[in-house]
Every structure is written in C-alpha cells, then in structure tokens.
Coordinates of C-alpha atoms and ligand atoms in Angstrom, one line a residue:
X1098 CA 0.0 0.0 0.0
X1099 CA 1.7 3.4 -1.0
X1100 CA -0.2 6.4 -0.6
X1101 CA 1.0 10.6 -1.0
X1102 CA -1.5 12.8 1.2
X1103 CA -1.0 16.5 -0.8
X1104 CA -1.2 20.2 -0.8
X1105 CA -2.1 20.0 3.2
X1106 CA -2.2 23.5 3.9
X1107 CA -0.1 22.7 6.7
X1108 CA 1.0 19.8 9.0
X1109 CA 1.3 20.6 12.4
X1110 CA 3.4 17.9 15.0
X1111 CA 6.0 18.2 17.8
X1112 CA 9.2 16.3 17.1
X1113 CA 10.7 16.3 20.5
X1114 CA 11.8 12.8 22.3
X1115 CA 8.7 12.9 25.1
X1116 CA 8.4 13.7 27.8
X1117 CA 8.1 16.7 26.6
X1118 CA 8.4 19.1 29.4
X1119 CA 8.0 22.9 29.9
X1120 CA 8.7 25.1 27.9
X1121 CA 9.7 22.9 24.9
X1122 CA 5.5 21.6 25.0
X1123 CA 4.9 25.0 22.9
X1124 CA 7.9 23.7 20.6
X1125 CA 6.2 22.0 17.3
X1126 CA 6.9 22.1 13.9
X1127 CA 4.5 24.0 11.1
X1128 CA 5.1 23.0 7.6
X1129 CA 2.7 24.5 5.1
X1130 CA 2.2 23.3 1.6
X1131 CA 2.8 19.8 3.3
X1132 CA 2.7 15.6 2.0
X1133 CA 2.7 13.0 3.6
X1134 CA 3.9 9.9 1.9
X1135 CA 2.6 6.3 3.8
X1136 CA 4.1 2.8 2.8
X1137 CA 2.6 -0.3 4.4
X1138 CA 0.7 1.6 7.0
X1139 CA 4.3 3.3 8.1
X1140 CA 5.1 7.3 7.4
X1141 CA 7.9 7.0 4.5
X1142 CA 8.2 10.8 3.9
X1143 CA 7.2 14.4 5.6
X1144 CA 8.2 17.1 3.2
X1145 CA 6.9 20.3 2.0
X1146 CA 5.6 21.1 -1.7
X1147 CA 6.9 18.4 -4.7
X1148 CA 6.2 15.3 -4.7
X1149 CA 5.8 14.0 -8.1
X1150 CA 9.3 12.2 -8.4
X1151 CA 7.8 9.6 -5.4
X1152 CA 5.0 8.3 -7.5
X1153 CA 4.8 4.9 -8.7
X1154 CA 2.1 3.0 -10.8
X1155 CA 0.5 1.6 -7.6
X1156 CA 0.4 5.2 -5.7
X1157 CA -2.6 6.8 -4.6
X1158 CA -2.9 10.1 -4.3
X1159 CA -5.1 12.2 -1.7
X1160 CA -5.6 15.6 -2.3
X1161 CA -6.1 17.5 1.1
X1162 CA -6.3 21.2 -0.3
X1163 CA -8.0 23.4 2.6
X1164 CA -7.3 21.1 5.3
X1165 CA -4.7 21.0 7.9
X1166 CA -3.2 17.7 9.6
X1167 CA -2.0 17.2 13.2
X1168 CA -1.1 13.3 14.4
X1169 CA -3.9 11.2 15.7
X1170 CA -4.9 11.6 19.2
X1171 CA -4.1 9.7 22.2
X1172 CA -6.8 9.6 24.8
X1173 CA -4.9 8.2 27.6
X1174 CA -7.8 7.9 30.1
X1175 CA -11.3 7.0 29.7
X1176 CA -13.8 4.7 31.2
X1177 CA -14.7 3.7 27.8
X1178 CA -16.2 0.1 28.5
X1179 CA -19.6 0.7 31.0
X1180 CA -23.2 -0.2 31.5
X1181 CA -25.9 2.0 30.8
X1182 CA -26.0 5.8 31.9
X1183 CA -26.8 7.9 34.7
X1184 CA -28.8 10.7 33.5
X1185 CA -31.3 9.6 36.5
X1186 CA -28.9 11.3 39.1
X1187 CA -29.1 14.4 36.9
X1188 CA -31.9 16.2 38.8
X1189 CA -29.6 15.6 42.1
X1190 CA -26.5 16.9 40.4
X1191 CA -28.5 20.2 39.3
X1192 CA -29.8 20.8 42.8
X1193 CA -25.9 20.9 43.7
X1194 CA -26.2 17.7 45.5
X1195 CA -21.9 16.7 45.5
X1196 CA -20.3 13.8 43.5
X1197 CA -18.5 12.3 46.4
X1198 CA -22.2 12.3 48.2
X1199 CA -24.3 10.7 45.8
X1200 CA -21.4 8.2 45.8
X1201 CA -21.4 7.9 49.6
X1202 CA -25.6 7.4 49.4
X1203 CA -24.8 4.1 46.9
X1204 CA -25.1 6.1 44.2
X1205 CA -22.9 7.3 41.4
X1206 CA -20.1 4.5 40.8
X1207 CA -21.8 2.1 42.6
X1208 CA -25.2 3.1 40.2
X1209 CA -22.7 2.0 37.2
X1210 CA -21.4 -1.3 38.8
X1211 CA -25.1 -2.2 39.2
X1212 CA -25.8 -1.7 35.4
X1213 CA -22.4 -3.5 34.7
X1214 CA -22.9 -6.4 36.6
X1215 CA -26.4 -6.6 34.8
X1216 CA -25.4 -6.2 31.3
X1217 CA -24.4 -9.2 29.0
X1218 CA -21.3 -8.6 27.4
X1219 CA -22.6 -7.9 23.8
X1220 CA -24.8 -5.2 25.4
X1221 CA -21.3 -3.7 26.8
X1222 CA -20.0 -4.3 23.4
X1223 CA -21.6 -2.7 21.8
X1224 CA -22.2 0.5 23.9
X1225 CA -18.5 0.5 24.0
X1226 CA -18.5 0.6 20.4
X1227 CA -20.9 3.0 19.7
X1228 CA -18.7 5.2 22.1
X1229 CA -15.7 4.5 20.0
X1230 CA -17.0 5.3 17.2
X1231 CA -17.7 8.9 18.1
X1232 CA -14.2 9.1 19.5
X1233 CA -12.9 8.3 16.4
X1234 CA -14.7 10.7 14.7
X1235 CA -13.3 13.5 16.3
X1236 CA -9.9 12.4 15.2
X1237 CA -8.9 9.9 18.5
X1238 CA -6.7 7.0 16.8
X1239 CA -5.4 5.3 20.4
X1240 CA -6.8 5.1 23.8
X1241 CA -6.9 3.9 27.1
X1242 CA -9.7 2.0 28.9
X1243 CA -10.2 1.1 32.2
X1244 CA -12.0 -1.0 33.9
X1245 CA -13.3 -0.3 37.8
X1246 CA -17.4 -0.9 37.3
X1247 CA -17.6 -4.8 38.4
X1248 CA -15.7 -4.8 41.7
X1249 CA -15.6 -8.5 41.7
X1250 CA -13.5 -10.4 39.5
X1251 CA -16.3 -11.6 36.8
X1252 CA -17.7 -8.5 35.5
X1253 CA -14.1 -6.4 35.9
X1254 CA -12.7 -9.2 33.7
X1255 CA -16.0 -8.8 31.3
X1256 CA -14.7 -5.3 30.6
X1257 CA -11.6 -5.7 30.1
X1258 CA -12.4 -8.8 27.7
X1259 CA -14.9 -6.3 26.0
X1260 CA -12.2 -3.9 25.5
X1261 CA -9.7 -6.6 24.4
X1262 CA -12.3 -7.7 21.3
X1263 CA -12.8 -4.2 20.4
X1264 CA -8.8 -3.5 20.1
X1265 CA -9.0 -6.3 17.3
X1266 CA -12.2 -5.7 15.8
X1267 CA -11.9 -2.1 15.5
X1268 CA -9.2 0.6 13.9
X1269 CA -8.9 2.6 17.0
X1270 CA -5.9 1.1 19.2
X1271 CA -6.7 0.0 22.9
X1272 CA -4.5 -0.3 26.1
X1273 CA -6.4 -1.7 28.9
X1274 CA -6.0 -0.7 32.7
X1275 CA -7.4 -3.0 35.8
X1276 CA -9.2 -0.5 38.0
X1277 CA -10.6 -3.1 41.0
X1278 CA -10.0 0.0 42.9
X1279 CA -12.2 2.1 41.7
X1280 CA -15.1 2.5 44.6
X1281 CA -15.8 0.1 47.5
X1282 CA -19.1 -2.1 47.0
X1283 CA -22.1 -1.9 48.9
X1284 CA -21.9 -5.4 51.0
X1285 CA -17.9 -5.9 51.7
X1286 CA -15.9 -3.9 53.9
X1287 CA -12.7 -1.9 53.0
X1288 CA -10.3 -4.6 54.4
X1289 CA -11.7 -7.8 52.8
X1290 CA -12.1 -5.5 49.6
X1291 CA -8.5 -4.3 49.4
X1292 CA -7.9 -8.4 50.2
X1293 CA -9.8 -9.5 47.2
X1294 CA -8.4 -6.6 44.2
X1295 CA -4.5 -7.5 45.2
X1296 CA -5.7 -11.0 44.5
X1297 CA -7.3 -10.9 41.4
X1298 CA -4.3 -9.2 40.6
X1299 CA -2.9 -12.7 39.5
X1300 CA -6.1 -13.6 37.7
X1301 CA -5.9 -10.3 35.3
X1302 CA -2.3 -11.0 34.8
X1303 CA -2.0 -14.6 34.0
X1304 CA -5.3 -13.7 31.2
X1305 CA -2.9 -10.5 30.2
X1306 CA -6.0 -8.7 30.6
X1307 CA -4.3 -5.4 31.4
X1308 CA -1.1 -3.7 31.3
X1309 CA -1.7 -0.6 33.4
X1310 CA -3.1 -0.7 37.1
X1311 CA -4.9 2.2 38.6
X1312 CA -6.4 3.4 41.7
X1313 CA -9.0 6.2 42.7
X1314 CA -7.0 7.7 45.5
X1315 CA -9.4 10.0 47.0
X1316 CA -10.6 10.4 50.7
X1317 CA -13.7 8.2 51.6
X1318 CA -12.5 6.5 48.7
X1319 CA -9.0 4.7 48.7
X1320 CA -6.6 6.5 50.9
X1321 CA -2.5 6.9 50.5
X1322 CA -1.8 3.9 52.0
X1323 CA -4.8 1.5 50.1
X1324 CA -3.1 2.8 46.7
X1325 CA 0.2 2.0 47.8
X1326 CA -0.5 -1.4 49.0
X1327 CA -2.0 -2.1 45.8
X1328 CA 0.4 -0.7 43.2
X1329 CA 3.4 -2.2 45.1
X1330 CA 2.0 -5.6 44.5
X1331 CA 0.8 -4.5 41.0
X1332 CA 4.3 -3.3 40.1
X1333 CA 5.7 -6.8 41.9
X1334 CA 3.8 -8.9 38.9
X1335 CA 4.5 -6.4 36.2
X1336 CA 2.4 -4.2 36.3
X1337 CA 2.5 -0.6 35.0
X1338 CA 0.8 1.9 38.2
X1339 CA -1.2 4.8 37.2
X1340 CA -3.1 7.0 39.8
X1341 CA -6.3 9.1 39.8
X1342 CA -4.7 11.8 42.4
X1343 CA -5.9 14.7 43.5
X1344 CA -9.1 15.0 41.9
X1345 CA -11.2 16.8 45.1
X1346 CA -8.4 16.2 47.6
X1347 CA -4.6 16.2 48.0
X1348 CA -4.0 12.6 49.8
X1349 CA -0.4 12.3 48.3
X1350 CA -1.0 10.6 45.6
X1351 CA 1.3 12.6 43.3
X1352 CA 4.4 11.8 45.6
X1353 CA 3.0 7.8 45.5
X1354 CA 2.9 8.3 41.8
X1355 CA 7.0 9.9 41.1
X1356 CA 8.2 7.4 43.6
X1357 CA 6.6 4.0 41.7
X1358 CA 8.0 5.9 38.6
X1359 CA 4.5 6.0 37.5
X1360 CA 4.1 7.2 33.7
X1361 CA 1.6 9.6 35.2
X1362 CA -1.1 10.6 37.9
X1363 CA -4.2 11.6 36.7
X1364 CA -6.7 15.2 37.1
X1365 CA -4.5 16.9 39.8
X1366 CA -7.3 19.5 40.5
X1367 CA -6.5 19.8 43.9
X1368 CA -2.8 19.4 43.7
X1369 CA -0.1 21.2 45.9
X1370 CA 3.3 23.4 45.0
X1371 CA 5.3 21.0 46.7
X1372 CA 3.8 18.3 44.6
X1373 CA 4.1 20.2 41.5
X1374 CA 7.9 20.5 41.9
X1375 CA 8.4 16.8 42.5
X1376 CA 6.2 16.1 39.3
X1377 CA 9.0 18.9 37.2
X1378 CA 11.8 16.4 38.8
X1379 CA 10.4 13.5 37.5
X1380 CA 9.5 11.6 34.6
X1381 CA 6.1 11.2 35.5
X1382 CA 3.2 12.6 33.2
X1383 CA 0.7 15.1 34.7
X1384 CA -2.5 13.7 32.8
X1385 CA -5.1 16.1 33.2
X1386 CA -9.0 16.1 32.6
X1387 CA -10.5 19.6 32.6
X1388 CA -14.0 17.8 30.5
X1389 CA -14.7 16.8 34.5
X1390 CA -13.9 19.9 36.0
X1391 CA -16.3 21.8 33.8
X1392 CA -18.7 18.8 34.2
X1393 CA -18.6 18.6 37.8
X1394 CA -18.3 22.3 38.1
X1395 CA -15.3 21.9 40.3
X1396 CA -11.5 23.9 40.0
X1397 CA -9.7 23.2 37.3
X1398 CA -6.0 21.9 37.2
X1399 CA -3.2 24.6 37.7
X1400 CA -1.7 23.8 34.2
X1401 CA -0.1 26.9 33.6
X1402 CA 1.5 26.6 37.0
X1403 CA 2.6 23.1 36.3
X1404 CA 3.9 23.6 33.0
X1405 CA 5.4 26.5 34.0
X1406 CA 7.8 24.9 36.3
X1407 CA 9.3 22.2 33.7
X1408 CA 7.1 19.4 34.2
X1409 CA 5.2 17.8 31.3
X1410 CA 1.3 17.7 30.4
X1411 CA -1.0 15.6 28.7
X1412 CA -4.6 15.8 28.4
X1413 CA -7.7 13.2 28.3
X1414 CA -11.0 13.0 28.1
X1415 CA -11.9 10.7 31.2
X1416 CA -15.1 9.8 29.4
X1417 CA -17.2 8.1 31.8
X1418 CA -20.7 8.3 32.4
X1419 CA -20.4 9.8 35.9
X1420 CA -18.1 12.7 35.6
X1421 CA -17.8 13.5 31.9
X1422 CA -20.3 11.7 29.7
X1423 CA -18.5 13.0 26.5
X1424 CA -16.4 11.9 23.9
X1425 CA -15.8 14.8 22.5
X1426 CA -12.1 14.9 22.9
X1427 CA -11.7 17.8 21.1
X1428 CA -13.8 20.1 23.5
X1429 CA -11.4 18.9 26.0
X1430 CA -8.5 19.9 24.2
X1431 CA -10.5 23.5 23.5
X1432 CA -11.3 23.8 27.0
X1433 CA -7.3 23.2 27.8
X1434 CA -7.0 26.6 25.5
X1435 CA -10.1 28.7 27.3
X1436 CA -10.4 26.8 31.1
X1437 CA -6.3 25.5 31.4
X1438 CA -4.6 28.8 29.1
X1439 CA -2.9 26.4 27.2
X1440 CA -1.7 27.4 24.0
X1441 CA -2.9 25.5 20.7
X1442 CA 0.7 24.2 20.8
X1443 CA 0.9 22.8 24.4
X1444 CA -2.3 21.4 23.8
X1445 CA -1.1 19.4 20.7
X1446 CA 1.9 18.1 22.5
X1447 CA -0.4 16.9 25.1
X1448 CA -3.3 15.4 22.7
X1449 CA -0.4 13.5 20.9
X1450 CA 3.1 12.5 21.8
X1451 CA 3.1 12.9 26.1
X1452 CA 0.1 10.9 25.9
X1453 CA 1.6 8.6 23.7
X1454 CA 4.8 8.8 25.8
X1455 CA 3.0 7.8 29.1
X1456 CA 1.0 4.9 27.6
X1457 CA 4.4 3.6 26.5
X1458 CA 3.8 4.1 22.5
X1459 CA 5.8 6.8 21.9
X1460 CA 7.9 4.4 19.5
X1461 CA 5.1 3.9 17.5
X1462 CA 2.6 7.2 17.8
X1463 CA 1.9 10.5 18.8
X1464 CA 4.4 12.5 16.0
X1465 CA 4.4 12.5 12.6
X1466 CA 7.2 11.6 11.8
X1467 CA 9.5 8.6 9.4
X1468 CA 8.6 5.2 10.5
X1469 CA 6.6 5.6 12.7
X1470 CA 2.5 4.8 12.1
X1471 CA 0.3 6.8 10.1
X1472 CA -2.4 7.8 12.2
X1473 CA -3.3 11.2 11.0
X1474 CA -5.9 13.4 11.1
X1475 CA -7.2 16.0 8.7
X1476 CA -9.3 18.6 10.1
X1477 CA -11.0 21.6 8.2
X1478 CA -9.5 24.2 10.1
X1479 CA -7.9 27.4 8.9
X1480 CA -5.2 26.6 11.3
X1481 CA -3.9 25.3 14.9
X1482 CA -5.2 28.4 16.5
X1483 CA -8.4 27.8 14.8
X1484 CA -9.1 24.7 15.7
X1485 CA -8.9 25.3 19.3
X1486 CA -10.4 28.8 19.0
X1487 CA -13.7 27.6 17.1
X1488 CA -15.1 25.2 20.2
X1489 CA -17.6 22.9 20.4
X1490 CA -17.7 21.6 16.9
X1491 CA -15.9 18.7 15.7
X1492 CA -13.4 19.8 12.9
X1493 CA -12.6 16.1 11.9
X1494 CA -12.6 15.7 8.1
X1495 CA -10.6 12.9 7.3
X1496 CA -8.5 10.2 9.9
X1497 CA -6.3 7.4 8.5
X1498 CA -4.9 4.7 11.4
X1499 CA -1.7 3.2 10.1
X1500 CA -2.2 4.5 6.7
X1501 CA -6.0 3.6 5.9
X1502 CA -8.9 5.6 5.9
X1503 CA -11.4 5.0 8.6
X1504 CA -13.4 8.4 8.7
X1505 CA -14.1 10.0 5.2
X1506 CA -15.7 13.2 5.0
X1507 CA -17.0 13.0 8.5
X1508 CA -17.9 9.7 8.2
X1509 CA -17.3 6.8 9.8
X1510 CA -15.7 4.4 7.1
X1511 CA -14.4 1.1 7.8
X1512 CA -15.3 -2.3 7.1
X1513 CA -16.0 -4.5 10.5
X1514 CA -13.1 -6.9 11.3
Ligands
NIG201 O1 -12.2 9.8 36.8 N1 -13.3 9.6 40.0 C1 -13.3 8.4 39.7 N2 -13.6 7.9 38.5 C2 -14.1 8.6 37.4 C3 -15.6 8.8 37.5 C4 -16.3 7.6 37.4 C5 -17.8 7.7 37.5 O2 -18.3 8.6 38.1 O3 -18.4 6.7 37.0 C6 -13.3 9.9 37.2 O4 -13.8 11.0 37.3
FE202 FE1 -11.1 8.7 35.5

C-alpha cells in the first residue's frame, strides 16, 4: 500500500523525544504546503511542496487542499467500557447535591457497577462501540480503557475482555488498565475488599487482561496507604501503576505516583506546590482532565502553573458516564486553551506525543514523523489556532490509522473486522 496525502495546507506535529516538558511543549513544527507519503501503513516521507518524483504506478494520491493535519490523538484515560447511563442522578447533580455524596448514598459509581454487573457482554459491546465510534470521529486513533465498574472479578474481567475484542475488531488502538479499585461495593468492607483486588491481581495477569493498574486515591475513597499497597504488588507482577490523584483532595498521591515511577497521575485538581515541583523532577506525566472539572463544576487543574515549572502535560477526556459523559475529545482539548490557558501548541503536545509517551507508545505514535505509524488526522481548520479557538464543533474531516482511511468526509468508514 503506497499512498502521497497532498497540498495539506499545513502539517502541524511536535518532534521532541517525550516527555516533553515545559517550555519545549509549545515547541512544534508548522510545515505549510505539506505531503505526507505512507508505505505499508508506516510514514515513508514528511516534506513540503513536490512530490511528483515519489509516485509509482501503484500510488494513490489524496488531495487535502483546505485542510490541515496534526497526528492522531491519544486519549490516555477514559472509562470507555460501561453499562448504561446515569442521566437519573441528573436532577440531584442540578440541585448541587456533590459527587463524592451521591457516591457515599450508593449512588454514582456504585449506580454503574449495578448496570455493569447486569449487562451481558454484547450489550457492553456494543455501547463501548458506539462510544468508540464517536471518538474516532473527532480524530482519536489510540486510547486507554479502564475498567473499575464490576468490583468483583467476573464483570471487571467482562470489561476488560470487552475492551480486548474491540482492540482487534476495530481501527482505534486500545491499552487496557485494571481499576478493582475504583469505589468500595455496597456489602464488603474496606479490608476484605482491598484483600480481594490485590488477588485478582494474579487472575488479570495470568489472562494479560491489562497492562496498566490504577487506583482512585481519593478520601472516603481509597486512601495513601490503600493505593500503595496495591500498586506495590501490582508493580511486583509487572504491572505498570497509574493514579487518579488529586481530583477533590490532596491525599499524596502525586508523591506515591514519582516514587513508583508512574508514567503519570491523573486530574491533579487539587494538587499542591510541593507536589508540582516533584512532578517537574520526575519523569512522570501530569495527565489532566479539565471535561470533569467543567462537568462537575469543580476547579480546574493549575496547568499553567505546572507547566510552568518544567514538568510535562498531557490531556484526556476521562469519558465516563459519571463525571464527563462526552467523547468529545476535542472540547477537552478547546477547553485546555479557554479553562487550562494552554496554547494550541501545548495542547497538541499533550493530545499526541506525552500521551503517547506515558502509555508507553511513543515508539510507534503520537508525531508524525518517518517510520513511525500513520495515524493522522485532517481537520477543516484554517489553522492550529483555529481549531482550538472555534469550540464545540468537531473539525474532523478525514483520519487514516496506520495508513487507511477509517473516517471520510465525517464519516465513519471502515469495514467490521
Ligand atoms: O475519573 N473519579 C473516579 N472515576 C471517574 C468517574 C467515574 C464515574 O463517576 O463513573 C473519574 O472522574
Ligand atoms: Fe477517571
């Protein structure tokens, strides 16, 4: 397969070895008049006007005059795989009634995990699916999904089975991550809980169910020390840790996070200075989810201050159907520009290679750039600024995922595996 994209009126991607930290997030490259030539799925050539002397008799050629082209997103955390919905706590959220309460009442997480439990595993399928679908559309080409809504071992590995046969039935890519810690079930207390998620451990690891482990680390919820027990034993069978951290509270997370050398810790609403330095020290991602800030109507994440001080950003959706049922990941990436004052350019190092970087696929994603694969998107935006500036809409025109076409004119377009 051999393929030129032309005339893009320009290519936008960052081209620094992630993690890209600081100041260098708002350093990406701009090349107008831009092709992009794909061979067997992999990027052959990025250059800027001829291209004539690379065509062959088996080339085809796409002509992408008007539309600009950025690498295909990384969504590194959503809750992709659920049952049902909970537009039936709605009412209570619009009287003001608090997430952490409804929660605490039996609902909220624990309303999910009742629907999960319920649902067969084609109806999760194909929810899951739908979802997906959307996400592709608005140019998402990789993402994580995480488990957490069965709190016992037979629907938490329904999920991540679920999102195992959609990574090899559909084009978007999909890293699983066991989240057994996700809320504590009605009937079992904390101790014989904590007792039974370091166990089935084993289970998700012998079926290489997951690769990342993660733990809502949140007060009332799973304190400092919970998380730590956990991801020390999750790291002891090869596990990758992940945290959500600081989301309502500062527990300590963050710190739990650099010391496991977790790729990152996730939302940081409520994080601290001190922790903020650590996380410029460190390798470790600051994955942040301002969709559920402006869902939940809580703070958002200090990203200027964070990036500010050298450490490096990424940004995610956390679709779920709790605190941000959307997959529209590229309202979170405009509300990084309007909510976050990111620039366009911090927020395209963050919706591509970081993310990329912290689900360990840098190699392969996140840049556009030789050999690695072509997931690219082409969106009909005047530029970068644009595309962040204009919010609300989905820009998507065209998205390729290692060199084939899966959305066409803003259509989903790809034949069922
Ligand atoms: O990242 N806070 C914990 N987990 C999700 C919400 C899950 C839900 O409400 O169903 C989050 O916000
Ligand atoms: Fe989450």
């Amino acid at each position: 397969m051999d393929l030129i994209i032309y005339h893009i009126k320009t290519l936008y991607t960052s081209i620094h070895q992630p993690p890209v930290k600081g100041e260098r997030m708002r350093e990406i490259i701009a090349i107008d008049d831009a092709f992009v030539h794909v061979k067997d799925g992999l990027i052959a050539h990025v250059s800027q006007g001829d291209y004539i002397h690379l065509i062959t008799k088996d080339t085809k050629l796409f002509d992408a005059t008007g539309l600009i082209m950025v690498p295909g997103f990384v969504d590194a955390h959503t809750h992709l795989v659920h049952g049902g919905s909970r537009e039936d706590e709605f009412a209570l959220k619009l009287q003001g009634v608090d997430y952490l309460s409804i929660l605490k009442s039996g609902g909220g997480i624990l309303n999910t995990v009742a629907k999960t439990r319920e649902a067969t595993f084609q109806d999760l399928f194909q929810q899951a699916k739908d979802s997906l679908d959307e996400m592709l559309l608005f140019g998402v080409t990789t993402l994580e999904a995480k488990s957490g809504y069965g709190l016992n071992l037979e629907t938490e590995i329904k999920q991540l089975e679920v999102a195992k046969k959609l990574n090899e039935s559909h084009p978007v890519e999909i890293v699983s991550t066991y989240l057994g810690a996700h809320a504590i079930p009605k009937d079992v207390d904390k101790a014989t809980f904590l007792d039974h998620v370091i166990n089935d451990l084993h289970e998700i690891r012998k079926r290489e169910l997951a690769r990342f482990v993660d733990v809502f680390c949140e007060s009332g919820v799973f304190e400092l020390e919970d998380a730590k027990k956990i991801l020390l034993e999750a790291k002891k069978l090869g596990f990758i840790p992940r945290l959500h951290a600081d989301e309502m509270t500062s527990l300590g997370g963050v710190g739990l996070g650099v010391d496991l050398a977790a790729p990152s810790v996730d939302h940081l609403m409520a994080i601290t200075d001190e922790d903020i330095k650590r996380l410029a020290q460190s390798h470790t991602i600051a994955n942040l989810l301002p969709a559920t800030s402006f869902f939940l109507n809580k703070a958002y994440a200090p990203a200027r201050k964070i990036i500010d001080s050298g450490a490096a950003v990424a940004i995610s959706s956390d679709y779920n159907p709790g605190s941000t049922p959307s997959e529209n990941y590229q309202f979170t990436m405009q509300i990084s520009g309007t909510k976050l004052s990111m620039t366009p350019s911090e927020i395209l190092t963050s919706a591509t290679i970081n993310p990329a970087f912290l689900l360990g696929l840098d190699r392969r994603i996140g840049s556009i750039e030789v050999g690695k694969d072509a997931d690219l998107v082409l969106l009909k935006a005047k530029n970068l600024d644009y595309l962040i500036y204009h919010y609300g809409i989905n820009h998507t025109a065209y998205v390729f995922k290692k060199g084939k076409m899966v959305v066409k004119k803003r259509q989903i377009f790809y034949e069922e595996a």
